[in-house]
Coordinates of C-alpha atoms in Angstrom, one line a residue:
Chain A
M1 CA 119.6 -80.8 -120.6
R2 CA 119.4 -85.1 -121.1
R3 CA 123.1 -84.3 -119.2
C4 CA 121.3 -82.2 -116.2
A5 CA 119.1 -85.5 -116.1
S6 CA 121.6 -87.8 -116.3
L7 CA 123.7 -86.3 -113.1
T8 CA 121.6 -86.0 -111.1
R9 CA 120.7 -89.4 -111.7
R10 CA 124.9 -90.2 -111.2
R11 CA 124.8 -92.2 -107.7
W12 CA 127.8 -90.3 -105.3
P13 CA 130.2 -92.3 -105.0
G14 CA 129.5 -91.9 -100.3
A15 CA 125.9 -92.1 -100.7
A16 CA 126.2 -95.3 -100.0
I17 CA 127.3 -94.7 -96.8
L18 CA 125.3 -91.4 -95.8
P19 CA 122.1 -93.6 -94.0
V20 CA 125.3 -94.2 -91.3
L21 CA 127.1 -91.8 -91.2
V22 CA 124.5 -89.5 -90.0
P23 CA 123.5 -91.2 -87.5
L24 CA 126.8 -90.5 -86.3
F25 CA 127.2 -86.9 -87.2
V26 CA 124.3 -86.4 -84.8
I27 CA 125.1 -88.5 -81.8
A28 CA 128.2 -87.2 -81.7
V29 CA 127.2 -83.8 -81.7
I30 CA 125.2 -84.7 -78.9
A31 CA 127.9 -86.4 -77.2
I32 CA 130.3 -83.3 -77.6
A33 CA 127.7 -80.9 -76.4
S34 CA 127.0 -83.1 -73.6
S35 CA 131.1 -83.8 -73.0
A36 CA 131.3 -79.5 -72.6
N37 CA 128.4 -78.9 -69.7
A38 CA 130.3 -81.8 -68.3
S39 CA 133.1 -79.8 -68.2
G40 CA 132.5 -77.5 -65.3
P41 CA 129.0 -76.3 -64.1
A42 CA 126.7 -73.5 -67.2
P43 CA 126.8 -70.7 -66.1
V44 CA 123.4 -69.2 -65.4
D45 CA 122.1 -65.7 -65.1
S46 CA 123.8 -64.8 -61.9
A47 CA 127.0 -65.3 -62.5
R48 CA 126.9 -62.2 -65.2
A49 CA 128.5 -59.9 -62.8
A50 CA 132.2 -61.3 -62.8
D51 CA 132.1 -61.4 -66.3
I52 CA 130.0 -58.1 -66.7
V53 CA 132.5 -56.6 -64.2
G54 CA 136.0 -57.8 -65.1
D55 CA 135.2 -57.7 -68.8
K56 CA 133.4 -53.9 -69.6
L57 CA 133.7 -52.2 -66.6
V58 CA 136.9 -52.2 -64.8
G59 CA 139.8 -54.8 -66.9
G60 CA 141.9 -53.9 -68.7
D61 CA 144.5 -51.4 -67.8
A62 CA 142.3 -51.2 -64.9
T63 CA 144.7 -53.9 -64.0
G64 CA 146.4 -53.8 -59.6
K65 CA 143.2 -50.5 -59.0
C66 CA 140.8 -51.8 -55.9
F67 CA 136.7 -51.0 -56.8
A68 CA 133.6 -50.9 -55.0
L69 CA 130.7 -53.3 -56.2
G70 CA 126.8 -52.8 -54.5
S71 CA 124.4 -55.1 -55.2
Y72 CA 121.1 -53.5 -54.7
L73 CA 117.3 -55.6 -53.8
L74 CA 115.3 -53.9 -54.9
A75 CA 111.7 -53.1 -53.9
E76 CA 109.0 -53.7 -57.0
P77 CA 107.2 -50.2 -58.1
T78 CA 103.9 -50.9 -56.8
A79 CA 100.7 -49.9 -58.5
V80 CA 100.5 -46.5 -57.0
D81 CA 104.0 -45.8 -58.4
F82 CA 102.8 -46.9 -61.7
T83 CA 99.7 -45.3 -61.6
R84 CA 102.0 -41.6 -61.0
A85 CA 104.3 -42.2 -63.5
F86 CA 101.4 -42.9 -66.7
A87 CA 99.8 -39.2 -65.3
L88 CA 103.7 -38.1 -66.0
G89 CA 102.6 -38.3 -69.0
A90 CA 106.6 -37.3 -69.9
S91 CA 110.0 -38.5 -68.8
G92 CA 111.0 -37.9 -65.6
W93 CA 111.2 -38.5 -61.3
V94 CA 108.4 -40.5 -60.2
R95 CA 109.4 -40.5 -56.5
D96 CA 112.6 -40.6 -54.8
G97 CA 114.7 -43.3 -57.0
L98 CA 112.3 -44.4 -59.1
Y99 CA 112.5 -42.4 -63.0
K100 CA 109.9 -42.8 -65.7
G101 CA 111.3 -42.7 -69.3
T102 CA 113.3 -44.6 -71.4
A103 CA 116.5 -46.6 -71.1
E104 CA 118.4 -43.1 -72.9
E105 CA 116.5 -40.6 -70.6
A106 CA 117.0 -42.4 -67.7
A107 CA 120.9 -43.1 -67.9
A108 CA 120.8 -38.3 -68.3
A109 CA 118.9 -38.9 -65.6
W110 CA 121.6 -40.3 -63.6
K111 CA 124.1 -38.1 -65.3
G112 CA 125.6 -41.2 -67.4
K113 CA 125.8 -43.0 -71.2
I114 CA 124.7 -46.4 -71.7
V115 CA 128.0 -48.7 -71.8
V116 CA 127.3 -52.2 -71.5
L117 CA 123.3 -54.0 -71.9
E118 CA 121.6 -56.6 -70.3
T119 CA 119.1 -59.6 -72.0
D120 CA 116.6 -58.5 -69.0
G121 CA 117.3 -54.9 -70.2
A122 CA 119.3 -54.0 -67.2
V123 CA 121.8 -51.1 -68.0
W124 CA 124.9 -50.3 -66.9
I125 CA 126.3 -46.0 -66.5
T126 CA 129.3 -44.6 -66.8
A127 CA 129.3 -41.2 -64.6
A128 CA 130.0 -39.3 -67.3
E129 CA 132.3 -36.4 -64.2
D130 CA 134.9 -39.9 -63.6
E131 CA 135.7 -41.3 -66.3
G132 CA 134.6 -44.7 -66.3
S133 CA 135.8 -44.8 -62.8
H134 CA 132.4 -45.3 -60.7
A135 CA 128.9 -46.7 -62.7
I136 CA 125.5 -47.7 -62.3
R137 CA 123.4 -50.4 -63.1
L138 CA 119.5 -49.3 -63.7
Q139 CA 116.7 -51.7 -63.5
P140 CA 114.0 -51.6 -66.1
F141 CA 111.3 -52.3 -65.0
L142 CA 107.1 -52.3 -67.0
G143 CA 103.8 -51.5 -65.9
P144 CA 100.8 -52.0 -67.1
D145 CA 100.6 -48.8 -69.1
G146 CA 103.8 -49.7 -70.7
V147 CA 105.5 -47.3 -68.8
T148 CA 109.1 -48.4 -68.2
I149 CA 110.1 -47.6 -64.3
W150 CA 114.3 -47.1 -63.6
I151 CA 115.1 -48.4 -60.5
E152 CA 119.5 -48.0 -59.2
S153 CA 120.4 -51.6 -58.5
G154 CA 123.9 -51.8 -58.5
S155 CA 126.9 -50.0 -58.7
S156 CA 130.7 -49.9 -59.0
R157 CA 132.9 -47.9 -58.0
Q158 CA 137.0 -47.5 -57.6
V159 CA 138.7 -46.9 -54.5
T160 CA 142.0 -46.7 -53.2
G161 CA 142.2 -50.0 -51.9
P162 CA 141.6 -52.6 -49.2
E163 CA 140.9 -49.7 -46.1
D164 CA 139.2 -47.2 -48.2
G165 CA 136.9 -50.2 -49.3
G166 CA 133.4 -50.1 -46.7
Chain B
M1 CA 120.0 -87.0 -100.3
R2 CA 122.1 -83.9 -99.4
R3 CA 118.4 -82.4 -98.0
G4 CA 118.7 -85.6 -96.0
F5 CA 122.0 -84.6 -94.1
A6 CA 121.2 -80.9 -94.0
L7 CA 118.1 -81.7 -92.0
A8 CA 120.0 -83.7 -90.0
L9 CA 121.8 -81.3 -90.0
V10 CA 119.4 -78.7 -88.8
V11 CA 118.3 -81.3 -86.1
A12 CA 121.6 -82.2 -84.9
L13 CA 122.2 -78.1 -83.3
L14 CA 118.5 -78.4 -82.2
V15 CA 118.6 -81.2 -80.3
A16 CA 121.9 -80.2 -78.9
P17 CA 121.6 -78.7 -75.0
S18 CA 122.0 -74.5 -76.3
H19 CA 123.6 -73.8 -72.7
A20 CA 127.0 -76.0 -73.5
F21 CA 127.5 -73.4 -76.6
A22 CA 127.0 -70.2 -74.0
M23 CA 129.4 -71.6 -71.9
H24 CA 131.9 -71.0 -74.5
S25 CA 131.2 -67.5 -75.3
V26 CA 130.9 -66.1 -71.5
P27 CA 134.9 -65.4 -70.9
G28 CA 134.4 -65.5 -68.2
W29 CA 136.5 -63.7 -64.5
P30 CA 136.3 -65.6 -61.0
V31 CA 136.8 -64.8 -58.4
F32 CA 138.4 -65.3 -54.7
W33 CA 138.8 -63.8 -51.0
D34 CA 143.1 -64.1 -51.2
K35 CA 143.7 -62.9 -48.1
D36 CA 148.3 -63.3 -47.9
S37 CA 147.1 -62.0 -51.3
N38 CA 149.6 -64.9 -53.3
G39 CA 147.1 -65.0 -56.0
I40 CA 146.5 -68.3 -55.3
P41 CA 143.3 -69.8 -53.6
N42 CA 144.4 -71.3 -50.7
S43 CA 141.7 -73.4 -48.6
T44 CA 142.1 -70.2 -46.0
D45 CA 140.9 -67.9 -48.4
S46 CA 137.8 -69.4 -48.4
V47 CA 137.1 -68.5 -44.9
E48 CA 135.1 -64.8 -44.5
Y49 CA 134.2 -63.5 -41.5
Y50 CA 131.8 -61.2 -41.1
Q51 CA 131.9 -58.2 -37.7
T52 CA 129.2 -58.1 -34.6
A53 CA 130.4 -55.5 -33.6
G54 CA 127.2 -52.9 -31.7
T55 CA 125.0 -53.6 -29.1
L56 CA 122.3 -54.0 -31.7
W57 CA 123.0 -57.8 -31.8
T58 CA 121.3 -60.9 -30.4
S59 CA 122.2 -65.1 -29.9
S60 CA 118.4 -64.3 -32.5
K61 CA 120.2 -62.6 -34.8
I62 CA 124.2 -63.8 -34.9
Q63 CA 121.9 -67.7 -35.4
R64 CA 120.3 -66.1 -38.3
L65 CA 123.3 -65.4 -39.8
Q66 CA 125.5 -68.9 -39.1
A67 CA 121.7 -70.4 -40.3
A68 CA 122.0 -68.1 -43.6
I69 CA 126.4 -68.2 -44.3
S70 CA 125.7 -71.9 -43.5
R71 CA 123.5 -72.5 -46.7
W72 CA 127.0 -71.4 -49.1
T73 CA 129.4 -73.4 -47.2
N74 CA 127.4 -76.8 -46.9
G75 CA 126.3 -76.0 -50.6
T76 CA 128.2 -74.6 -52.8
D77 CA 132.4 -74.1 -53.7
W78 CA 132.3 -70.7 -51.7
N79 CA 133.4 -71.3 -47.3
P80 CA 132.5 -68.3 -45.5
A81 CA 132.7 -69.4 -41.9
Y82 CA 131.5 -67.8 -39.2
S83 CA 134.2 -65.9 -36.6
C84 CA 132.5 -63.2 -34.7
C85 CA 133.8 -59.3 -34.8
S86 CA 136.9 -59.0 -37.5
T87 CA 137.8 -56.2 -38.9
N88 CA 138.3 -57.2 -42.7
G89 CA 135.6 -59.2 -43.9
V90 CA 131.7 -59.2 -44.2
Y91 CA 129.8 -57.2 -41.5
I92 CA 125.9 -56.7 -41.3
N93 CA 124.7 -53.2 -39.5
G94 CA 121.5 -52.3 -40.4
A95 CA 122.3 -48.6 -38.9
T96 CA 125.7 -48.8 -41.2
L97 CA 125.3 -48.0 -44.9
P98 CA 128.5 -49.2 -46.8
A99 CA 130.8 -46.9 -48.9
C100 CA 129.1 -47.9 -52.1
F101 CA 126.0 -45.7 -51.7
S102 CA 125.0 -42.4 -50.2
S103 CA 121.7 -42.6 -48.8
W104 CA 118.5 -46.0 -48.6
N105 CA 115.7 -45.4 -50.5
S106 CA 112.6 -47.1 -49.8
A107 CA 114.1 -48.5 -53.4
S108 CA 116.0 -50.7 -51.7
I109 CA 115.3 -53.6 -49.4
A110 CA 119.1 -54.8 -48.8
A111 CA 122.9 -54.2 -50.1
T112 CA 125.7 -55.2 -50.4
C113 CA 129.3 -53.3 -50.9
L114 CA 131.8 -56.5 -52.3
S115 CA 135.1 -54.6 -52.7
F116 CA 138.2 -56.2 -54.5
T117 CA 141.3 -55.7 -56.4
N118 CA 141.8 -55.8 -60.5
R119 CA 144.0 -58.7 -61.0
G120 CA 143.5 -59.2 -64.2
S121 CA 142.4 -62.7 -64.6
Y122 CA 141.0 -63.0 -61.5
G123 CA 139.2 -60.8 -58.4
D124 CA 140.4 -60.4 -55.4
I125 CA 137.7 -60.0 -52.7
F126 CA 139.0 -58.2 -49.7
D127 CA 135.8 -57.1 -48.4
T128 CA 132.3 -57.2 -48.3
D129 CA 129.6 -55.4 -46.7
I130 CA 125.9 -55.8 -45.6
S131 CA 123.2 -53.2 -45.0
L132 CA 119.7 -54.6 -44.1
N133 CA 117.3 -51.3 -44.8
E134 CA 116.1 -51.0 -41.6
V135 CA 115.5 -48.0 -42.1
H136 CA 112.4 -47.9 -44.4
W137 CA 111.9 -52.2 -44.3
N138 CA 111.3 -54.6 -40.9
F139 CA 112.8 -57.3 -40.8
S140 CA 112.2 -60.4 -38.6
W141 CA 114.9 -62.8 -37.1
S142 CA 112.9 -65.3 -35.8
A143 CA 114.2 -69.1 -37.3
S144 CA 110.2 -69.2 -38.5
E145 CA 107.8 -67.6 -41.7
P146 CA 107.5 -63.3 -41.1
P147 CA 104.7 -62.5 -40.2
S148 CA 102.8 -59.6 -43.1
G149 CA 104.9 -56.5 -43.6
F150 CA 108.5 -58.8 -42.8
A151 CA 110.8 -59.6 -44.8
D152 CA 113.0 -62.8 -43.7
A153 CA 116.0 -61.5 -41.6
Q154 CA 118.1 -65.2 -43.0
G155 CA 117.0 -65.8 -46.6
V156 CA 117.8 -61.8 -47.4
S157 CA 121.7 -62.4 -46.0
T158 CA 121.9 -65.5 -47.6
H159 CA 120.7 -63.5 -50.7
E160 CA 122.9 -60.6 -49.2
L161 CA 126.0 -63.1 -49.0
G162 CA 125.4 -64.1 -52.6
H163 CA 126.6 -60.8 -53.3
G164 CA 130.0 -61.7 -52.2
I165 CA 131.4 -63.4 -54.6
F166 CA 129.8 -61.2 -57.4
L167 CA 126.6 -63.2 -57.9
L168 CA 124.2 -60.9 -60.0
D169 CA 120.4 -60.1 -58.7
L170 CA 118.0 -62.1 -61.1
S171 CA 114.7 -60.5 -62.1
G172 CA 111.6 -61.4 -63.6
T173 CA 108.4 -63.2 -62.3
A174 CA 110.3 -66.4 -63.2
N175 CA 113.3 -66.0 -61.1
C176 CA 110.9 -63.7 -57.7
P177 CA 109.5 -65.4 -56.1
P178 CA 109.6 -68.7 -55.3
G179 CA 112.9 -68.9 -57.1
P180 CA 116.8 -68.5 -56.6
T181 CA 117.9 -67.2 -53.5
M182 CA 120.0 -64.5 -56.1
C183 CA 116.0 -63.6 -56.5
G184 CA 117.1 -60.2 -56.1
V185 CA 113.4 -58.2 -56.7
I186 CA 110.8 -58.2 -54.1
T187 CA 107.3 -56.8 -54.6
S188 CA 105.7 -55.5 -50.6
G189 CA 102.9 -57.7 -50.6
Q190 CA 105.4 -60.9 -50.5
L191 CA 108.0 -59.6 -48.2
P192 CA 107.1 -63.3 -45.6
Y193 CA 108.5 -64.8 -49.0
T194 CA 112.4 -64.1 -48.5
M195 CA 112.1 -66.9 -46.3
D196 CA 111.9 -68.8 -50.2
L197 CA 115.7 -66.8 -50.7
R198 CA 117.1 -69.4 -48.0
T199 CA 117.2 -72.2 -49.5
L200 CA 119.9 -72.1 -52.5
T201 CA 118.6 -74.1 -55.8
S202 CA 121.2 -75.7 -58.6
D203 CA 120.9 -71.8 -60.0
D204 CA 122.0 -70.4 -57.0
V205 CA 124.8 -73.6 -56.5
S206 CA 126.1 -73.8 -60.3
S207 CA 126.8 -69.9 -60.2
A208 CA 128.2 -69.8 -57.0
N209 CA 130.6 -72.7 -58.3
Y210 CA 131.1 -70.8 -62.2
V211 CA 132.8 -67.5 -60.3
Y212 CA 134.6 -68.9 -57.4
L213 CA 137.5 -71.0 -57.2
P214 CA 137.2 -73.0 -54.6

């Protein structure tokens, strides 16, 4: 017991310089972080597409292949849409292009399965029959009654070449 | 003293900007226009064209499009330029659906179809088609604020041009509108506020410069 007490009282040889080292360490960490930030613009959310498409949807063995990436500027579901969705009870189509349900149910409604989940809740699904050559992005909208409505907000499709790219 | 050191470490990590670390968690996949297919982003590759064929085009529409294009040209590493009637490039035509889509529905105000070749380490863009959904929505091509019930064509075009270099739609009340040009969700009551999309924010600029190789 006395030995332990003795050990706790013993000063570590480097303890004398710790008051200097700690502030230096803090400054160094901040400097490294700042320098990383200064090396290039930090990616913000709208820069995600290149990463998602490049790494998850068409990367790897798809080198040399052509793709068409679709993006839709969406109109948010209206209060009437959410009222209809709530009245539906079960999952299902609220109207053309709007689906009420979970992410998995929405993916199934578009005949696909989830392959990418984005930070804002949007999901990319692949159409099962296309074996990955066709993916669709679904954007969720949470209503006041806790109902979630999904709308297609993008797509990625393999095309044979520049001539049929659009 | 150890407790003090641990506390200092925690403080240091909290003080450091979190996005500085996020940079390294995003692999990145640069994109650029590679018209000569040499795998090198030359200055001429940054030039983008749109097609104005057809009879729907008026001088006021072209002026609005030129204004939308100039926002990206003057503000980012991406330098699209106006060139009439190219057969390969951006064109905007409300009557035609891009190859990406099968049909319009009222949930979509506008759409962009970006075509590219996967070169492994980067995306080689060769075509971008932009369509405004004039079937279900009204667009104002005026330089001034749109009337109620009309979307601002210049603002929406500026937004759609961002998709031309892989930028993704943003959602959420913090983003839409007013907010970044890449705000991707509009309510019916906010249609005139799409005029806010004409102006690139720092988020739009840093996203474009992060993704696009000049």
